[in-house]
Amino acid sequence: MLDVDHLVDIDTLSPEDLETVLDRAEAQKSGADDTQLPQTTMGMLFEKPSTRTRISFETGMTELGGHAIFLGPEDIQLGHGEPLKDTSRVLSRYVDVVMARLFDHADLLEIATYSDVPVVNGLTDEAHPCQTLADLLTIREAFDGFDDVQATWVGDGNNVGQSFVLGCALAGIDLTVCTPPEYGMSDAVLKRADELGHAPEVVEDPVEAVSDADVLYTDVWVSMGQEDRRAEKLAAFDGYQVNMDLLSETDAVVMHCLPAHRGEEITDDVLESDRVLVWDQAENRLHAQKGLLVELME
């Protein structure tokens, strides 16, 4: 059982809450825990499409004995047909938990403020805590815990990266962040990580960043909604690609939250190599989210 009502970002959880969720996820994955949520309904609000988020949440609810209702952009006009607070109040009279995948983080916060049931952030432009739960579960499995794990983020300081910074701080993982100067993590996120007692080291040279890494993590350079900045960002990220040349500088295993833009932030031969944890990461979205839902609603 958690000390929070909603999952807004990964540092909504305490270190103890994080451990509780990961323990539950691991038990669900191994079959050691058969806790169910029978006759439980999740309302899923999608402004942004996603393969992994929809399938993992729907499958997870089914496996837990519940049901998920998909509400896409054509089904619900968030903040347009009626105020967000009214949508949230009404939706929480129908369902037992809400998962929202939105553009504006402020919209997620408003939905959580007015909801009478747990609200889970399935992604906003600022945060992706469910991905971080899967990332940390994957690292814990691969290294039998977090002690002495050195992680490196190479690429864009996007929503996935920002939640990963905070997740590493919660878990006590040493993290190096390597981005072009104008595309780094937000100062607010770095401050929050520092307040958690584990601020990342920030460097600009990818070779320096990966030299001592156990885990090398990257994500797309051009996120959904940034298509008009594509040429600008591809030019700015020249030299930050995770390729075999960079891997030759480290013994690290590689993580990516998917979908990958092969040939941009990561090469095809890296993704197809035996150096990746990517497919375990993808699977662990299912188990991490089941662990979260059970603990939020128990």
Coordinates of C-alpha atoms in Angstrom, one line a residue:
M1 CA 0.0 0.0 0.0
L2 CA 1.4 3.4 -1.0
D3 CA 1.4 6.7 0.9
V4 CA 0.1 8.6 -2.3
D5 CA -3.2 8.8 -4.0
H6 CA -1.9 9.4 -7.6
L7 CA 1.2 8.9 -9.6
V8 CA 1.9 12.3 -11.2
D9 CA 5.7 11.8 -11.6
I10 CA 8.1 9.2 -10.4
D11 CA 9.2 11.3 -7.4
T12 CA 5.5 11.4 -6.2
L13 CA 6.7 8.1 -4.7
S14 CA 9.1 7.9 -1.8
P15 CA 12.1 5.6 -2.0
E16 CA 10.1 3.2 0.2
D17 CA 7.1 3.4 -2.1
L18 CA 9.3 2.8 -5.1
E19 CA 10.7 -0.4 -3.5
T20 CA 7.2 -1.5 -2.6
V21 CA 6.0 -1.1 -6.3
L22 CA 9.1 -2.9 -7.7
D23 CA 8.7 -5.7 -5.2
R24 CA 5.1 -6.2 -6.2
A25 CA 5.9 -6.0 -9.9
E26 CA 8.6 -8.6 -9.5
A27 CA 6.2 -10.9 -7.6
Q28 CA 3.5 -10.4 -10.2
K29 CA 6.0 -11.2 -13.0
S30 CA 7.2 -14.4 -11.3
G31 CA 3.8 -15.6 -10.5
A32 CA 4.6 -15.5 -6.7
D33 CA 1.8 -12.9 -6.2
D34 CA -1.7 -13.7 -7.6
T35 CA -3.3 -10.5 -6.2
Q36 CA -6.3 -9.5 -8.4
L37 CA -8.4 -6.4 -9.0
P38 CA -11.7 -8.1 -9.9
Q39 CA -14.5 -6.0 -11.5
T40 CA -12.2 -3.0 -11.5
T41 CA -12.4 -0.5 -14.4
M42 CA -9.7 1.8 -15.7
G43 CA -10.6 4.8 -17.8
M44 CA -7.7 5.5 -20.2
L45 CA -7.5 9.0 -21.7
F46 CA -5.3 9.3 -24.7
E47 CA -4.4 12.6 -26.4
K48 CA -1.2 11.0 -27.7
P49 CA -1.3 7.6 -29.4
S50 CA 1.0 4.8 -28.1
T51 CA 1.4 1.1 -28.8
R52 CA 3.1 0.0 -25.5
T53 CA 1.1 2.2 -23.2
R54 CA -2.3 1.1 -24.4
I55 CA -1.5 -2.6 -24.8
S56 CA 0.4 -2.9 -21.5
F57 CA -2.3 -1.2 -19.5
E58 CA -5.2 -3.1 -21.1
T59 CA -3.4 -6.4 -20.8
G60 CA -2.5 -5.6 -17.2
M61 CA -6.0 -4.8 -16.2
T62 CA -7.3 -8.0 -17.9
E63 CA -4.7 -10.1 -16.1
L64 CA -5.7 -8.5 -12.8
G65 CA -9.3 -9.4 -13.4
G66 CA -10.4 -5.9 -14.4
H67 CA -11.3 -4.0 -17.5
A68 CA -9.9 -1.0 -19.4
I69 CA -11.8 1.6 -21.5
F70 CA -9.9 3.4 -24.2
L71 CA -10.9 7.0 -24.7
G72 CA -9.0 8.6 -27.6
P73 CA -9.0 12.1 -29.0
E74 CA -12.2 11.4 -31.0
D75 CA -14.0 10.1 -27.9
I76 CA -13.3 12.9 -25.4
Q77 CA -12.2 16.5 -26.1
L78 CA -10.2 17.3 -23.0
G79 CA -10.8 20.8 -21.9
H80 CA -12.8 21.7 -24.9
G81 CA -16.3 20.2 -24.6
E82 CA -16.2 20.9 -20.8
P83 CA -13.7 22.0 -18.2
L84 CA -11.1 19.4 -17.2
K85 CA -12.2 19.5 -13.6
D86 CA -15.7 18.5 -14.6
T87 CA -14.5 15.7 -16.8
S88 CA -12.4 14.4 -13.9
R89 CA -15.2 14.6 -11.4
V90 CA -17.6 12.7 -13.7
L91 CA -15.1 10.1 -14.9
S92 CA -14.2 9.2 -11.3
R93 CA -17.9 8.4 -10.6
Y94 CA -17.7 5.7 -13.3
V95 CA -14.3 4.1 -13.1
D96 CA -12.0 3.0 -10.3
V97 CA -8.7 4.4 -11.7
V98 CA -7.7 6.8 -14.5
M99 CA -4.7 6.6 -16.7
A100 CA -4.0 9.7 -18.8
R101 CA -1.5 10.1 -21.6
L102 CA -1.6 13.8 -22.4
F103 CA 0.4 16.7 -23.9
D104 CA 0.3 19.3 -21.1
H105 CA 1.5 18.3 -17.7
A106 CA -0.8 20.9 -16.1
D107 CA -3.8 19.1 -17.5
L108 CA -2.7 15.9 -15.8
L109 CA -2.3 17.8 -12.5
E110 CA -5.8 19.3 -12.8
I111 CA -7.4 15.9 -13.5
A112 CA -5.6 14.5 -10.5
T113 CA -6.7 17.4 -8.3
Y114 CA -10.4 16.9 -9.0
S115 CA -10.5 13.1 -9.2
D116 CA -11.9 10.9 -6.4
V117 CA -10.0 7.8 -7.8
P118 CA -6.3 7.3 -8.4
V119 CA -4.8 9.0 -11.5
V120 CA -1.7 7.5 -13.2
N121 CA 0.4 9.6 -15.5
G122 CA 0.8 7.5 -18.7
L123 CA 3.0 10.3 -20.2
T124 CA 3.0 14.1 -20.5
D125 CA 5.4 16.5 -22.1
E126 CA 7.3 16.7 -18.8
A127 CA 7.2 13.2 -17.4
H128 CA 6.8 9.5 -18.0
P129 CA 6.9 7.8 -14.6
C130 CA 5.5 4.5 -15.8
Q131 CA 8.4 4.1 -18.2
T132 CA 10.8 4.8 -15.3
L133 CA 9.2 2.1 -13.2
A134 CA 9.8 -0.3 -16.0
D135 CA 13.4 1.0 -16.5
L136 CA 14.2 0.5 -12.8
L137 CA 12.6 -2.9 -12.7
T138 CA 14.8 -3.9 -15.7
I139 CA 18.0 -2.5 -14.1
R140 CA 17.2 -4.2 -10.8
E141 CA 16.7 -7.6 -12.6
A142 CA 19.9 -7.2 -14.7
F143 CA 22.2 -6.2 -11.8
D144 CA 20.4 -7.9 -8.9
G145 CA 19.7 -4.5 -7.3
F146 CA 20.9 -0.9 -7.6
D147 CA 24.2 -1.0 -5.6
D148 CA 27.2 0.2 -7.6
V149 CA 25.2 0.6 -10.8
Q150 CA 26.4 3.4 -13.0
A151 CA 23.9 4.7 -15.6
T152 CA 24.4 7.2 -18.4
W153 CA 21.8 9.1 -20.4
V154 CA 22.9 10.2 -23.8
G155 CA 20.6 12.3 -26.0
D156 CA 17.7 14.7 -25.4
G157 CA 16.6 15.9 -22.0
N158 CA 13.0 14.9 -22.8
N159 CA 10.2 13.7 -20.6
V160 CA 11.5 10.1 -20.4
G161 CA 15.0 11.4 -19.5
Q162 CA 13.6 13.8 -16.8
S163 CA 11.7 11.0 -15.1
F164 CA 14.7 8.7 -15.4
V165 CA 16.9 11.3 -13.6
L166 CA 14.4 11.4 -10.7
G167 CA 14.0 7.6 -10.7
C168 CA 17.7 7.1 -10.4
A169 CA 17.9 9.6 -7.6
L170 CA 15.1 7.7 -5.7
A171 CA 16.8 4.4 -6.3
G172 CA 20.3 5.7 -5.4
I173 CA 21.7 5.0 -8.9
D174 CA 24.7 7.1 -9.9
L175 CA 23.8 8.8 -13.2
T176 CA 25.6 10.8 -15.8
V177 CA 23.6 13.0 -18.2
C178 CA 25.1 13.8 -21.6
T179 CA 23.1 16.2 -23.8
P180 CA 23.9 19.1 -26.1
P181 CA 23.9 22.2 -23.9
E182 CA 20.6 23.6 -25.2
Y183 CA 18.8 20.3 -24.8
G184 CA 19.5 19.3 -21.3
M185 CA 17.3 18.3 -18.4
S186 CA 15.3 21.2 -16.8
D187 CA 16.9 23.0 -13.9
A188 CA 13.8 22.2 -11.8
V189 CA 14.3 18.4 -12.4
L190 CA 18.0 18.6 -11.5
K191 CA 17.1 20.5 -8.4
R192 CA 14.5 17.9 -7.4
A193 CA 17.1 15.1 -7.9
D194 CA 19.6 17.1 -5.8
E195 CA 17.0 17.4 -3.0
L196 CA 16.6 13.6 -3.2
G197 CA 20.3 13.4 -2.5
H198 CA 21.5 12.1 -5.8
A199 CA 21.9 14.8 -8.5
P200 CA 23.4 13.5 -11.8
E201 CA 26.7 14.5 -13.2
V202 CA 26.3 16.5 -16.3
V203 CA 28.8 16.3 -19.2
E204 CA 28.8 17.1 -22.9
D205 CA 31.2 14.5 -24.3
P206 CA 29.5 11.1 -25.0
V207 CA 32.7 9.2 -24.8
E208 CA 33.5 10.6 -21.4
A209 CA 29.9 10.0 -20.3
V210 CA 29.9 6.3 -21.1
S211 CA 33.4 5.4 -20.0
D212 CA 32.3 3.9 -16.6
A213 CA 28.7 3.1 -17.5
D214 CA 27.0 -0.2 -16.7
V215 CA 23.8 1.1 -18.4
L216 CA 23.6 3.4 -21.4
Y217 CA 20.1 4.8 -22.1
T218 CA 18.9 6.9 -25.0
D219 CA 15.6 8.0 -26.6
V220 CA 14.4 9.7 -29.7
W221 CA 15.7 13.2 -30.5
V222 CA 12.5 14.3 -32.1
S223 CA 9.5 13.6 -29.8
M224 CA 5.9 13.5 -30.8
G225 CA 4.7 17.1 -31.5
Q226 CA 8.2 18.3 -32.3
E227 CA 8.1 17.4 -36.0
D228 CA 8.6 21.0 -37.1
R229 CA 11.9 21.1 -35.2
R230 CA 13.3 18.0 -36.8
A231 CA 16.0 19.5 -39.0
E232 CA 17.2 21.7 -36.1
K233 CA 17.3 18.9 -33.6
L234 CA 19.1 16.4 -35.9
A235 CA 21.8 19.0 -36.5
A236 CA 22.2 19.7 -32.8
F237 CA 22.5 16.0 -31.8
D238 CA 25.2 15.2 -34.3
G239 CA 27.8 13.1 -32.4
Y240 CA 25.3 11.9 -29.8
Q241 CA 24.2 8.7 -31.6
V242 CA 24.4 5.4 -29.7
N243 CA 26.3 3.3 -32.3
M244 CA 29.0 0.6 -32.3
D245 CA 31.8 3.1 -32.1
L246 CA 30.3 4.5 -28.9
L247 CA 29.7 1.0 -27.5
S248 CA 33.4 0.2 -28.1
E249 CA 34.2 2.8 -25.4
T250 CA 32.1 1.0 -22.7
D251 CA 30.9 -2.4 -21.4
A252 CA 27.5 -1.0 -20.8
V253 CA 24.2 -2.6 -21.8
V254 CA 21.8 -0.4 -23.8
M255 CA 18.3 0.7 -22.9
H256 CA 15.7 2.5 -25.1
C257 CA 12.0 3.1 -24.2
L258 CA 10.9 2.6 -27.9
P259 CA 9.8 3.4 -30.5
A260 CA 13.3 3.9 -31.8
H261 CA 14.2 6.0 -34.8
R262 CA 16.8 3.6 -36.2
G263 CA 19.7 5.4 -37.8
E264 CA 19.1 8.6 -35.7
E265 CA 19.6 8.3 -31.9
I266 CA 20.5 4.6 -32.2
T267 CA 21.7 2.4 -35.0
D268 CA 20.1 -0.8 -36.2
D269 CA 23.2 -2.9 -35.4
V270 CA 23.1 -1.8 -31.8
L271 CA 19.4 -2.6 -31.4
E272 CA 19.9 -6.0 -32.9
S273 CA 23.0 -6.8 -30.8
D274 CA 23.3 -8.8 -27.6
R275 CA 24.1 -5.6 -25.7
V276 CA 20.5 -4.5 -25.3
L277 CA 17.9 -4.7 -22.5
V278 CA 15.4 -3.0 -24.7
W279 CA 13.0 -5.9 -25.1
D280 CA 13.0 -6.7 -21.3
Q281 CA 12.3 -3.0 -20.8
A282 CA 9.3 -3.2 -23.1
E283 CA 7.9 -6.3 -21.3
N284 CA 8.4 -4.8 -17.9
R285 CA 6.0 -2.0 -18.7
L286 CA 3.3 -4.6 -18.2
H287 CA 4.7 -5.9 -14.9
A288 CA 5.6 -2.6 -13.4
Q289 CA 2.2 -1.1 -14.1
K290 CA 0.5 -4.1 -12.6
G291 CA 2.5 -3.7 -9.5
L292 CA 1.7 0.0 -9.4
L293 CA -2.1 -0.6 -9.9
V294 CA -2.3 -3.2 -7.2
E295 CA -0.4 -1.0 -4.7
L296 CA -2.4 2.1 -5.5
M297 CA -5.7 0.4 -5.2
E298 CA -5.1 -2.1 -2.5

